Coordinates of C-alpha atoms in Angstrom, one line a residue:
M1 CA -107.7 42.6 -141.3
T2 CA -105.8 44.3 -138.5
L3 CA -107.8 45.4 -135.4
P4 CA -107.2 48.9 -134.0
L5 CA -105.0 49.1 -130.9
P6 CA -108.0 49.5 -128.4
A7 CA -109.7 46.5 -129.8
R8 CA -106.5 44.4 -129.7
R9 CA -105.9 45.4 -126.1
L10 CA -109.5 44.5 -125.2
A11 CA -109.0 41.1 -126.9
A12 CA -105.7 40.6 -125.0
A13 CA -107.4 41.4 -121.7
L14 CA -110.2 38.9 -122.4
A15 CA -107.7 36.3 -123.4
A16 CA -105.9 36.9 -120.1
C17 CA -109.1 36.1 -118.3
G18 CA -109.7 32.9 -120.4
L19 CA -112.6 34.3 -122.4
L20 CA -110.9 34.0 -125.8
G21 CA -108.8 31.3 -127.4
T22 CA -105.0 31.3 -127.2
P23 CA -103.5 33.9 -129.6
A24 CA -100.5 33.4 -131.9
L25 CA -97.0 33.1 -130.6
A26 CA -95.2 36.3 -129.8
A27 CA -92.5 37.7 -132.1
P28 CA -88.9 38.3 -131.1
L29 CA -88.4 41.5 -129.0
P30 CA -87.0 43.7 -131.8
M31 CA -90.0 42.9 -134.0
V32 CA -92.4 43.5 -131.2
V33 CA -90.9 46.9 -130.5
D34 CA -91.0 47.9 -134.2
K35 CA -94.5 46.7 -134.6
V36 CA -96.3 48.4 -131.7
L37 CA -94.1 51.4 -131.0
L38 CA -95.9 54.0 -133.1
Q39 CA -99.3 52.8 -131.9
Q40 CA -98.7 53.8 -128.3
P41 CA -100.9 56.8 -127.1
S42 CA -97.9 58.7 -125.7
V43 CA -96.1 58.3 -129.0
R44 CA -99.1 59.5 -131.0
S45 CA -99.4 62.5 -128.6
A46 CA -95.8 63.4 -129.2
Q47 CA -96.2 63.1 -132.9
A48 CA -99.2 65.5 -132.8
L49 CA -97.3 68.1 -130.8
L50 CA -94.5 67.9 -133.3
R51 CA -96.9 68.5 -136.2
A52 CA -98.4 71.5 -134.2
A53 CA -94.9 72.9 -133.8
E54 CA -94.3 72.6 -137.5
A55 CA -97.6 74.4 -138.2
Q56 CA -96.5 77.2 -135.8
I57 CA -93.4 77.8 -138.0
T58 CA -95.6 78.1 -141.0
Q59 CA -97.7 80.7 -139.2
V60 CA -94.7 82.8 -138.2
R61 CA -93.2 82.7 -141.7
S62 CA -96.4 84.3 -143.0
D63 CA -95.7 87.4 -140.9
F64 CA -92.8 88.3 -143.4
L65 CA -95.3 88.6 -146.3
P66 CA -97.5 91.7 -147.0
S67 CA -101.2 91.5 -146.4
L68 CA -103.7 92.2 -149.1
G69 CA -107.2 93.7 -148.4
L70 CA -110.2 94.0 -150.6
S71 CA -113.4 95.8 -149.7
Y72 CA -116.8 96.3 -151.4
R73 CA -119.6 98.6 -150.4
N74 CA -123.2 98.5 -151.5
S75 CA -125.5 100.9 -149.6
D76 CA -128.8 102.6 -150.1
A77 CA -129.2 105.9 -148.2
R78 CA -131.6 108.8 -148.0
D79 CA -129.6 112.1 -148.0
E80 CA -130.7 115.7 -147.4
T81 CA -129.3 118.3 -149.8
Q82 CA -130.4 121.9 -149.1
G83 CA -133.5 120.6 -147.4
R84 CA -134.5 118.3 -150.2
P85 CA -134.5 114.5 -149.6
V86 CA -132.5 112.4 -152.1
D87 CA -132.5 108.6 -152.3
R88 CA -128.9 107.6 -153.1
N89 CA -127.4 104.2 -154.0
V90 CA -123.6 103.7 -153.6
R91 CA -121.5 100.9 -155.2
R92 CA -117.8 101.2 -154.2
S93 CA -114.8 98.8 -154.2
D94 CA -111.3 99.4 -152.7
A95 CA -108.0 97.5 -152.5
S96 CA -105.1 97.8 -150.0
L97 CA -101.7 96.3 -149.6
R98 CA -100.0 96.5 -146.2
W99 CA -96.4 95.5 -145.4
N100 CA -94.5 95.8 -142.2
V101 CA -91.1 97.3 -143.1
F102 CA -89.5 97.3 -139.6
N103 CA -90.5 96.0 -136.2
G104 CA -87.2 95.6 -134.4
A105 CA -86.5 92.1 -135.9
A106 CA -89.3 90.7 -133.8
D107 CA -90.5 88.5 -136.6
T108 CA -87.0 87.1 -137.1
H109 CA -86.7 86.2 -133.4
R110 CA -90.2 84.8 -133.4
L111 CA -89.2 82.5 -136.3
R112 CA -86.1 81.3 -134.4
A113 CA -88.2 80.6 -131.3
A114 CA -90.6 78.6 -133.4
G115 CA -87.8 76.6 -134.9
F116 CA -86.3 75.8 -131.5
T117 CA -89.7 74.8 -130.2
R118 CA -90.1 72.5 -133.2
D119 CA -86.7 70.9 -132.5
A120 CA -87.7 70.4 -128.8
A121 CA -90.9 68.7 -129.9
D122 CA -88.8 66.4 -132.2
A123 CA -86.5 65.5 -129.3
D124 CA -89.6 64.9 -127.1
L125 CA -90.8 62.4 -129.7
D126 CA -87.4 60.6 -129.6
S127 CA -87.6 60.5 -125.8
V128 CA -91.0 59.0 -125.8
L129 CA -90.0 56.4 -128.4
E130 CA -87.0 55.4 -126.4
Q131 CA -88.9 55.3 -123.2
V132 CA -91.7 53.1 -124.7
A133 CA -89.0 50.8 -126.2
F134 CA -87.5 50.4 -122.8
E135 CA -90.8 49.7 -121.2
I136 CA -91.5 47.0 -123.7
T137 CA -88.0 45.5 -123.1
E138 CA -88.5 45.6 -119.4
A139 CA -91.9 44.0 -119.6
Y140 CA -90.6 41.3 -121.9
A141 CA -87.7 40.5 -119.6
D142 CA -90.0 40.6 -116.5
V143 CA -92.3 37.9 -118.0
V144 CA -89.3 35.7 -118.8
R145 CA -87.7 36.3 -115.3
L146 CA -90.9 35.3 -113.4
R147 CA -91.6 32.3 -115.6
Q148 CA -88.0 31.0 -115.1
T149 CA -88.3 31.6 -111.3
M150 CA -91.5 29.7 -111.2
T151 CA -89.9 26.8 -113.1
S152 CA -87.1 26.7 -110.6
L153 CA -89.5 26.8 -107.6
Q154 CA -91.7 24.1 -109.1
G155 CA -88.7 21.9 -109.3
T156 CA -87.8 22.6 -105.7
I157 CA -91.4 21.8 -104.6
A158 CA -91.3 18.5 -106.5
R159 CA -88.1 17.6 -104.7
Q160 CA -89.6 18.7 -101.4
E161 CA -92.7 16.6 -102.0
K162 CA -90.5 13.6 -102.7
V163 CA -88.6 14.1 -99.5
E164 CA -91.9 14.6 -97.6
A165 CA -93.1 11.1 -98.8
H166 CA -89.9 9.5 -97.6
V167 CA -90.2 11.3 -94.2
A168 CA -93.8 10.2 -93.9
Q169 CA -92.7 6.5 -94.5
R170 CA -90.1 6.8 -91.8
V171 CA -92.5 8.4 -89.3
D172 CA -95.1 5.7 -90.0
A173 CA -92.3 3.1 -89.3
G174 CA -91.5 4.9 -86.1
R175 CA -87.9 5.6 -87.1
I176 CA -88.0 9.3 -86.7
S177 CA -90.1 11.9 -84.9
S178 CA -93.3 13.3 -86.4
A179 CA -91.8 16.7 -85.9
E180 CA -89.7 16.0 -88.9
L181 CA -92.8 15.6 -91.0
D182 CA -94.1 18.9 -89.6
L183 CA -90.9 20.5 -90.7
M184 CA -91.4 19.4 -94.3
H185 CA -95.0 20.6 -94.1
V186 CA -93.7 24.1 -93.1
R187 CA -91.2 24.1 -95.9
L188 CA -93.8 23.1 -98.5
I189 CA -96.3 25.7 -97.3
Q190 CA -93.6 28.4 -97.6
S191 CA -92.7 27.2 -101.1
R192 CA -96.3 27.0 -102.3
T193 CA -97.1 30.4 -100.8
L194 CA -94.1 31.9 -102.7
L195 CA -95.3 30.1 -105.8
G196 CA -98.7 31.7 -105.5
Q197 CA -97.1 35.1 -105.1
L198 CA -95.0 34.6 -108.2
R199 CA -98.0 33.4 -110.1
A200 CA -99.8 36.6 -109.2
Q201 CA -96.8 38.7 -110.2
L202 CA -96.6 36.8 -113.5
G203 CA -100.2 37.5 -114.2
T204 CA -99.6 41.2 -113.7
A205 CA -96.5 41.2 -115.8
E206 CA -98.2 39.3 -118.6
Y207 CA -101.2 41.7 -118.5
R208 CA -98.8 44.7 -118.7
Y209 CA -97.0 43.1 -121.6
R210 CA -100.4 42.6 -123.4
L211 CA -101.4 46.2 -122.8
L212 CA -98.1 47.5 -124.1
T213 CA -97.9 45.3 -127.2
G214 CA -101.3 43.9 -127.9
E215 CA -99.5 40.5 -128.2
A216 CA -99.7 37.3 -126.3
P217 CA -96.5 36.8 -124.1
D218 CA -95.9 33.2 -125.4
D219 CA -92.6 31.5 -126.2
L220 CA -90.5 34.4 -124.9
I221 CA -86.7 33.8 -124.6
T222 CA -84.4 35.6 -122.2
P223 CA -83.5 38.8 -124.2
G224 CA -79.9 40.1 -124.4
I225 CA -77.9 42.8 -126.1
R226 CA -74.3 42.2 -127.3
P227 CA -71.8 44.5 -125.5
N228 CA -70.2 47.3 -127.4
D229 CA -66.6 48.4 -126.9
R230 CA -67.8 52.0 -126.9
D231 CA -69.8 51.3 -123.7
A232 CA -66.7 50.1 -121.8
D233 CA -65.4 53.6 -121.3
M234 CA -67.6 55.3 -118.7
D235 CA -66.4 58.9 -119.5
A236 CA -67.0 58.4 -123.2
L237 CA -70.4 56.9 -122.5
V238 CA -71.4 59.8 -120.2
E239 CA -70.3 62.3 -122.9
R240 CA -72.2 60.5 -125.6
I241 CA -75.4 60.4 -123.5
H242 CA -75.0 64.1 -122.7
E243 CA -74.9 64.8 -126.4
R244 CA -77.7 62.5 -127.5
N245 CA -80.0 62.2 -124.6
P246 CA -83.4 63.2 -126.0
R247 CA -84.8 64.7 -122.8
L248 CA -81.7 66.9 -122.3
R249 CA -81.7 67.9 -126.0
A250 CA -85.3 68.9 -125.7
A251 CA -84.6 71.0 -122.6
L252 CA -81.7 72.8 -124.3
Q253 CA -83.8 73.6 -127.3
R254 CA -86.6 75.0 -125.1
S255 CA -84.0 77.2 -123.4
S256 CA -82.9 78.5 -126.8
A257 CA -86.5 79.2 -127.7
R258 CA -87.0 81.2 -124.6
K259 CA -83.8 83.1 -125.4
A260 CA -85.2 83.9 -128.8
D261 CA -88.4 85.2 -127.1
I262 CA -86.2 87.9 -125.4
G263 CA -85.4 89.2 -128.9
V264 CA -89.1 89.2 -129.7
A265 CA -89.8 91.3 -126.5
R266 CA -87.0 93.7 -127.3
G267 CA -88.4 94.3 -130.8
S268 CA -91.5 95.8 -129.1
F269 CA -89.3 98.7 -127.9
F270 CA -88.7 99.9 -131.4
P271 CA -91.2 101.8 -133.5
A272 CA -93.1 99.7 -136.0
V273 CA -93.0 101.1 -139.6
D274 CA -95.7 99.9 -142.0
L275 CA -96.0 100.7 -145.7
S276 CA -99.5 100.6 -147.1
I277 CA -100.9 101.2 -150.6
N278 CA -104.6 101.9 -151.0
K279 CA -106.4 102.1 -154.3
R280 CA -110.1 102.7 -155.2
L281 CA -111.0 100.3 -157.9
D282 CA -114.6 101.4 -158.7
N283 CA -117.1 103.9 -157.5
S284 CA -120.7 104.3 -158.6
T285 CA -123.1 106.6 -156.8
I286 CA -126.6 107.3 -158.0
P287 CA -127.5 110.1 -158.1
V288 CA -124.1 111.6 -158.5
P289 CA -123.1 113.7 -155.5
V290 CA -121.7 117.2 -155.8
S291 CA -118.3 116.0 -154.8
D292 CA -116.9 112.4 -154.5
T293 CA -113.8 110.3 -155.3
D294 CA -114.2 108.1 -158.3
R295 CA -110.6 106.7 -158.8
A296 CA -107.7 107.2 -156.4
A297 CA -104.4 105.6 -155.3
Q298 CA -102.7 106.4 -152.0
L299 CA -99.2 105.5 -150.6
Q300 CA -99.0 105.8 -146.8
V301 CA -96.2 105.2 -144.3
S302 CA -97.2 104.9 -140.7
I303 CA -95.0 104.7 -137.6
D304 CA -96.3 103.4 -134.3
I305 CA -94.3 104.3 -131.2
P306 CA -95.0 102.1 -128.1
L307 CA -95.5 103.9 -124.8
G308 CA -96.1 102.8 -121.3
G309 CA -94.6 99.8 -119.3
K310 CA -96.3 96.9 -121.1
N311 CA -93.4 96.2 -123.3
L312 CA -90.9 96.5 -120.5
G313 CA -92.9 93.9 -118.5
R314 CA -93.0 91.6 -121.5
H315 CA -89.2 91.8 -121.8
S316 CA -88.7 91.1 -118.1
E317 CA -91.0 88.1 -118.4
A318 CA -89.1 86.7 -121.4
V319 CA -85.7 87.1 -119.5
E320 CA -87.1 85.2 -116.5
R321 CA -88.6 82.4 -118.5
H322 CA -85.3 81.9 -120.3
Q323 CA -83.4 81.7 -117.0
A324 CA -86.0 79.2 -115.7
A325 CA -85.7 77.1 -118.9
Q326 CA -81.9 77.1 -118.6
A327 CA -82.0 76.2 -114.9
D328 CA -84.3 73.2 -115.8
A329 CA -81.8 72.1 -118.5
D330 CA -78.9 72.3 -116.0
D331 CA -81.0 70.4 -113.4
L332 CA -81.8 67.7 -115.9
L333 CA -78.1 67.4 -116.8
L334 CA -77.3 66.7 -113.2
K335 CA -80.0 64.2 -112.9
V336 CA -79.0 62.4 -116.1
S337 CA -75.4 62.3 -115.0
R338 CA -76.3 60.8 -111.6
E339 CA -78.6 58.3 -113.3
I340 CA -75.9 57.3 -115.8
T341 CA -73.3 56.8 -113.1
D342 CA -75.7 54.7 -111.0
L343 CA -76.9 52.5 -113.9
Y344 CA -73.3 52.0 -115.2
R345 CA -72.0 50.8 -111.9
Q346 CA -75.0 48.5 -111.4
L347 CA -74.4 47.0 -114.8
G348 CA -70.7 46.6 -114.2
E349 CA -71.5 44.8 -110.9
A350 CA -74.1 42.6 -112.5
R351 CA -71.7 41.6 -115.2
E352 CA -68.9 41.0 -112.7
I353 CA -71.0 38.6 -110.6
A354 CA -72.7 36.8 -113.5
P355 CA -70.1 34.0 -113.7
L356 CA -70.3 33.6 -109.9
T357 CA -74.1 33.1 -110.0
E358 CA -73.7 30.2 -112.4
R359 CA -71.0 28.7 -110.2
R360 CA -73.3 29.2 -107.2
V361 CA -76.1 27.3 -108.9
I362 CA -73.7 24.4 -109.8
A363 CA -72.4 24.2 -106.3
A364 CA -75.9 24.4 -104.8
Q365 CA -77.0 21.6 -107.1
R366 CA -74.2 19.4 -105.9
V367 CA -74.8 20.2 -102.3
A368 CA -78.5 19.5 -102.5
A369 CA -77.9 16.2 -104.3
A370 CA -75.2 15.1 -101.8
Y371 CA -77.3 16.1 -98.8
E372 CA -80.2 14.1 -100.1
L373 CA -78.0 11.0 -100.3
H374 CA -76.6 11.8 -96.8
F375 CA -80.1 12.2 -95.4
E376 CA -81.0 8.8 -96.8
A377 CA -77.9 7.3 -95.1
G378 CA -78.6 9.1 -91.9
R379 CA -75.6 11.4 -92.0
R380 CA -77.5 14.7 -92.4
S381 CA -80.5 16.0 -90.7
L382 CA -83.7 16.9 -92.5
N383 CA -83.2 20.6 -91.6
D384 CA -79.8 20.5 -93.4
L385 CA -81.4 19.0 -96.5
S386 CA -84.3 21.6 -96.4
I387 CA -81.8 24.4 -96.2
A388 CA -79.7 23.0 -99.1
Q389 CA -82.8 22.8 -101.3
E390 CA -83.8 26.3 -100.4
D391 CA -80.2 27.5 -101.1
L392 CA -80.5 25.9 -104.5
F393 CA -83.7 27.8 -105.3
N394 CA -82.2 31.0 -104.1
A395 CA -79.1 30.5 -106.2
Q396 CA -81.2 29.8 -109.3
R397 CA -83.3 32.9 -108.6
A398 CA -80.2 35.0 -108.2
L399 CA -79.0 33.7 -111.6
I400 CA -82.3 34.5 -113.3
E401 CA -82.5 38.0 -111.8
N402 CA -78.9 38.7 -112.7
R403 CA -79.6 37.9 -116.4
A404 CA -82.8 40.1 -116.4
Q405 CA -81.0 42.9 -114.6
Q406 CA -78.2 43.0 -117.1
T407 CA -80.7 43.3 -120.0
T408 CA -82.8 46.0 -118.3
L409 CA -79.8 48.1 -117.1
Q410 CA -78.2 48.0 -120.5
A411 CA -81.5 48.8 -122.2
Q412 CA -82.0 51.8 -119.9
L413 CA -78.5 53.2 -120.6
L414 CA -79.1 52.8 -124.3
S415 CA -82.5 54.5 -123.9
L416 CA -80.8 57.5 -122.2
A417 CA -78.4 57.7 -125.2
G418 CA -81.3 57.5 -127.6
E419 CA -79.9 54.3 -129.1
L420 CA -82.1 51.5 -127.8
R421 CA -84.3 51.1 -130.9
E422 CA -81.3 51.0 -133.2
T423 CA -79.4 48.6 -130.9
L424 CA -82.4 46.2 -130.7
R425 CA -82.2 46.0 -134.5
T426 CA -78.4 45.4 -134.8
R427 CA -77.2 43.9 -131.5
Y428 CA -80.1 41.9 -130.1
Q429 CA -79.1 38.4 -129.1
P430 CA -81.3 36.0 -127.0
V431 CA -79.3 34.5 -124.1
P432 CA -81.5 31.6 -122.8
I433 CA -80.4 30.1 -119.5
L434 CA -79.5 26.4 -119.9
P435 CA -82.3 24.2 -118.7
E436 CA -79.7 22.2 -116.7
L437 CA -79.0 25.3 -114.6
L438 CA -82.7 25.6 -113.7
G439 CA -83.0 21.9 -112.7
T440 CA -82.2 20.0 -109.6
T441 CA -79.8 17.5 -111.2
P442 CA -76.2 18.4 -110.7
Y443 CA -74.7 20.0 -113.8
N444 CA -71.1 20.0 -114.8
P445 CA -70.1 22.7 -117.3
A446 CA -66.9 20.8 -118.2
L447 CA -69.1 18.4 -120.1
A448 CA -70.5 21.2 -122.2
A449 CA -67.6 20.5 -124.6
A450 CA -69.6 17.5 -125.7
P451 CA -73.3 17.8 -124.9
I452 CA -74.3 14.8 -127.0
P453 CA -74.8 11.4 -125.4
V454 CA -72.0 9.0 -124.6
V455 CA -72.3 5.7 -126.4
E456 CA -70.4 2.5 -126.6
A457 CA -69.1 1.9 -130.1
P458 CA -66.8 -0.7 -131.7
P459 CA -63.3 0.4 -132.6
A460 CA -63.1 1.9 -136.1
P461 CA -60.6 0.7 -138.7
E462 CA -57.4 2.7 -138.4
I463 CA -55.0 4.1 -141.0
E464 CA -51.4 5.2 -140.8
L465 CA -51.0 9.0 -140.6
S466 CA -48.1 11.0 -141.9
P467 CA -46.3 13.3 -139.4
A468 CA -47.6 16.4 -141.1
M469 CA -51.2 15.2 -140.7
T470 CA -50.8 14.2 -137.1
S471 CA -49.3 17.5 -136.1
A472 CA -51.9 19.5 -138.0
A473 CA -54.7 17.7 -136.1
A474 CA -53.2 17.7 -132.7
G475 CA -51.9 21.2 -132.8
T476 CA -48.5 19.9 -131.4
S477 CA -45.4 18.2 -132.6
T478 CA -46.5 14.8 -131.4
P479 CA -44.8 12.0 -133.4
P480 CA -46.9 10.0 -135.8
V481 CA -49.3 7.3 -134.5
S482 CA -48.5 3.8 -135.8
V483 CA -51.8 2.1 -136.7
T484 CA -52.8 -0.6 -139.2
A485 CA -55.3 -0.1 -142.1
K486 CA -55.3 0.7 -145.8
E487 CA -54.0 4.1 -146.8
T488 CA -56.4 6.8 -147.9
D489 CA -56.4 10.4 -148.7
A490 CA -57.5 12.0 -145.3
A491 CA -55.6 15.3 -145.4
G492 CA -58.8 17.3 -146.0
P493 CA -60.7 16.2 -142.8
E494 CA -57.5 16.4 -140.7
Q495 CA -56.8 20.0 -141.6
R496 CA -60.5 20.8 -141.1
L497 CA -60.4 19.1 -137.7
A498 CA -57.4 21.3 -136.7
A499 CA -59.1 24.4 -137.9
W500 CA -62.3 23.4 -136.1
A501 CA -60.4 23.1 -132.8
A502 CA -58.7 26.5 -133.5
A503 CA -62.0 28.3 -134.1
W504 CA -63.4 26.8 -130.9
S505 CA -60.3 27.9 -128.9
A506 CA -60.5 31.4 -130.4
G507 CA -64.2 31.7 -129.4
D508 CA -65.2 32.5 -133.0
F509 CA -68.6 31.0 -133.2
S510 CA -69.2 32.0 -136.8
A511 CA -66.1 30.1 -138.0
Y512 CA -66.9 27.2 -135.6
R513 CA -70.5 26.9 -137.0
D514 CA -69.3 26.9 -140.6
F515 CA -67.6 23.5 -140.0
Y516 CA -71.0 21.8 -139.6
L517 CA -73.7 21.1 -142.1
P518 CA -76.3 23.9 -142.4
D519 CA -79.0 21.5 -141.1
F520 CA -76.8 19.8 -138.6
Q521 CA -78.9 17.5 -136.4
P522 CA -77.5 17.4 -132.8
G523 CA -79.6 14.5 -131.6
K524 CA -81.4 14.1 -128.2
G525 CA -84.5 15.6 -129.9
R526 CA -83.0 19.0 -130.1
S527 CA -83.5 21.3 -133.1
T528 CA -80.6 22.9 -135.0
A529 CA -81.6 26.3 -133.7
D530 CA -81.5 25.1 -130.0
W531 CA -78.1 23.5 -130.7
E532 CA -76.8 26.8 -132.2
N533 CA -78.0 28.9 -129.3
E534 CA -76.4 26.5 -126.8
R535 CA -73.1 26.2 -128.6
R536 CA -72.9 30.0 -129.2
L537 CA -73.0 30.5 -125.4
R538 CA -70.5 27.8 -124.8
V539 CA -68.0 28.9 -127.5
T540 CA -68.2 32.6 -126.9
Q541 CA -68.5 32.8 -123.1
A542 CA -65.9 30.2 -122.1
Q543 CA -63.0 31.6 -120.2
A544 CA -59.7 31.1 -122.2
P545 CA -60.8 27.8 -123.8
S546 CA -58.2 25.3 -125.0
I547 CA -58.7 22.2 -127.1
R548 CA -56.0 19.6 -127.7
I549 CA -56.5 16.5 -129.9
D550 CA -54.4 13.4 -129.8
K551 CA -54.6 9.6 -130.7
L552 CA -56.3 10.5 -133.9
K553 CA -57.6 7.7 -136.1
L554 CA -59.4 7.9 -139.4
H555 CA -61.8 5.6 -141.3
Q556 CA -62.8 6.4 -144.8
L557 CA -66.2 5.0 -145.8
N558 CA -66.1 6.3 -149.4
A559 CA -64.9 9.2 -151.4
E560 CA -67.6 11.5 -149.9
R561 CA -67.7 10.3 -146.3
M562 CA -65.0 10.1 -143.6
S563 CA -65.0 9.3 -139.9
T564 CA -62.4 10.5 -137.3
R565 CA -61.9 9.3 -133.8
F566 CA -59.7 11.0 -131.2
V567 CA -59.2 11.9 -127.6
Q568 CA -60.2 15.5 -126.9
H569 CA -58.6 17.5 -124.0
Y570 CA -60.7 20.6 -123.1
S571 CA -60.0 23.3 -120.5
A572 CA -61.8 26.5 -119.8
G573 CA -61.3 28.6 -116.6
H574 CA -61.1 26.2 -113.6
Y575 CA -62.5 23.1 -115.5
R576 CA -60.7 20.3 -117.3
D577 CA -62.4 17.7 -119.5
T578 CA -61.1 14.7 -121.4
V579 CA -63.4 12.7 -123.7
R580 CA -63.1 10.2 -126.6
K581 CA -65.0 11.6 -129.6
Q582 CA -66.1 10.5 -133.1
I583 CA -66.8 13.1 -135.8
D584 CA -68.3 12.0 -139.1
W585 CA -67.5 14.1 -142.1
V586 CA -69.2 14.5 -145.5
K587 CA -67.9 16.3 -148.6
V588 CA -70.3 19.1 -149.7
D589 CA -69.3 21.2 -152.7
G590 CA -65.7 20.0 -152.4
Q591 CA -65.5 21.0 -148.7
W592 CA -65.5 18.6 -145.7
R593 CA -68.3 19.4 -143.2
I594 CA -69.3 17.7 -139.9
A595 CA -72.5 15.6 -140.2
A596 CA -72.4 13.9 -136.8
E597 CA -70.6 14.3 -133.5
T598 CA -70.6 11.6 -130.8
V599 CA -68.9 11.2 -127.5
L600 CA -67.7 7.7 -126.9
A601 CA -67.1 6.0 -123.6
L602 CA -63.5 6.1 -122.4
S603 CA -61.9 2.7 -121.8
P604 CA -61.2 2.0 -118.1
A605 CA -57.7 1.2 -119.1
D606 CA -57.2 4.6 -120.8
P607 CA -54.8 6.6 -118.6
T608 CA -56.8 9.7 -119.3
A609 CA -60.1 8.3 -118.0
S610 CA -59.6 9.7 -114.5
Q611 CA -59.3 13.2 -116.0
V612 CA -62.9 13.5 -117.2
A613 CA -64.7 16.5 -115.7
T614 CA -62.2 17.0 -112.9
P615 CA -62.1 20.6 -111.7
R616 CA -58.7 22.0 -111.1

């Protein structure tokens, strides 16, 4: 049984205070938005106003139809006729039909005004839906941002505590001044104070998320929206938002409704012509009077001519209200234009500096690790090390906030265009930050080409390759490699290996993923989904990647299994990487697919060994 929204919100609030058990894990962002959107009070209010506007149209349409009247009279009276009292009983029934023939088209303009009002209410509902969807997206991203920031800060505190213990040992040994220990105490107090502030902010963000969704904010992943080519042209984006912005559309519809009200007011200047038909259906009077109407039918035309200044004032009021509504729409257009320009430029800047924030984190990790070694060796001061650790946290915090800012800015722009809900259904894509970038251990993106562990392995039996096979795998015109082993049919895996490298170089993750088994196990305790998310980021976001394969060797285990070993040269942006790799293939439904992928240790005698992970 599903609890109503107030009950679920109360339960969420109690759970936040620790009074209830832990609820179920939260659904992905698009599912959360679709599930709770129509339950929001603001949405239900907008829906009620829309239904009220539709009912108003029904009322106005009824003015075009004639009105039917029926009357019945039953009276007992005491009359005087020539001085003689008479008790008289009257039973009488009449019918009338009244129809307005002409009223200066006031009814027509009133119907138009009601239609525009209904369209404005519909646009208001769209606006509220988009705004609530943005608020949920913002709250979702805020929870993720604060949690990641706390994770980074907790890692910094752990490293500071480790340094503090070493400093305390040196102080006890009399090797350094006790002021150095006081310095570490100050740094730790600052970090722990900030951690407390972040914990409070996270509690507020989680409570807001619960109030908005009625769901527990558990297991949330950094949300993201795939870019659209249409959004790259600012002028086209502004024009599209001007056309589709729900608030602006509602304002323009209200202006049109006020303009139609002017026609209603003008109709009051014209005479009103009514056609009425009256008919007596029955008349029974006891005793019968001297003279009375028993059966009758009457056709009547009446003309009402308005006098005085009431209608003139009504017309002036309608004109002024239309001008005010149009001015409000013009003012909203200017505000929306300024808002679009500001958001678009902020989003462009956030995307521009996104790669720099990752590089800053990587550099800060190296500096902090190096300074820690230098401090142990007495080549750096404790203050230098503390500053380097603080710089690392600030770099990670900037990276986290940049990811959250991109999502919220893009969601806000889409909300202005009335497209956020649809985009969440079609272009939503989680973009988790790599755990290595939130840690303190130096991370080298060049090794992302092969995230699986490096192992020592015995050499595999080799086979002699034909020139065509060698060229297909290496992607070059390298002459064939002379090796010794029995011949085997390896053209299938070699061609697949060349296509695998081409898909990686092209950044086509769908094609790249298709080379692996559907349930490919990456090792290191990671799931297939985690591996897919990580490889999607590495394949699609690499800057001009290039993969070159040489020294290819094959070993056929049986008709359904094949192993390939080769040296892989990888480059992307400013990074270069050379590794020795083994890929194991299995034949599934007649197609060779990758079952395992292992990075092997390069031999010290290998001339390419010094090229591993060397930035250019």
